Amino acid sequence: MKNYIVSRISVNCFVKNKNGQFLLVRQARPEHAKGKWSVPGGKIMKNEDFKRAVVREVKEETGLRVIFAEHKGIIHESPEKTVKHIFLVRVKNAPFSFDKKEIMEVN
């Protein structure tokens, strides 16, 4: 048997407003992340490309619509960790809406 590691891939979206500030979300789950602040993002689904994952994750976690996303880099700390693709994102201004089961707060 070959010893390959299957890595998970995620998108992490730095959403910047007109004043140069970044949007943060406070996680409601999973349990190890509950209450922690992060940028919108999550795992890429099967058969989903990066653009669709960025649009979906930002919409799910903030209710905002992506109008531009630029890939900025990759963070991969070790083979067992998730491969994080970093995006700089602009969104269409709208009121926040999110699933309180996933996100506690948006700031």
PDB file of C-alpha atoms in Angstrom, residues 17 26 29 35 61 88 97 101 105-106:
ATOM      1  CA  ASN A  17     -14.277  47.405   2.626  1.00  0.00           C
ATOM      2  CA  ARG A  26     -17.157  34.774  14.602  1.00  0.00           C
ATOM      3  CA  ARG A  29     -18.936  25.680  14.776  1.00  0.00           C
ATOM      4  CA  GLY A  35     -16.304  31.821  19.377  1.00  0.00           C
ATOM      5  CA  GLU A  61     -21.168  33.285   5.998  1.00  0.00           C
ATOM      6  CA  LEU A  88      -8.674  39.065  -1.648  1.00  0.00           C
ATOM      7  CA  SER A  97     -27.358  37.786   6.620  1.00  0.00           C
ATOM      8  CA  LYS A 101     -25.748  27.758  13.345  1.00  0.00           C
ATOM      9  CA  GLU A 105     -21.519  37.405  14.423  1.00  0.00           C
ATOM     10  CA  VAL A 106     -20.141  39.391  11.487  1.00  0.00           C
TER      11      VAL A 106
END
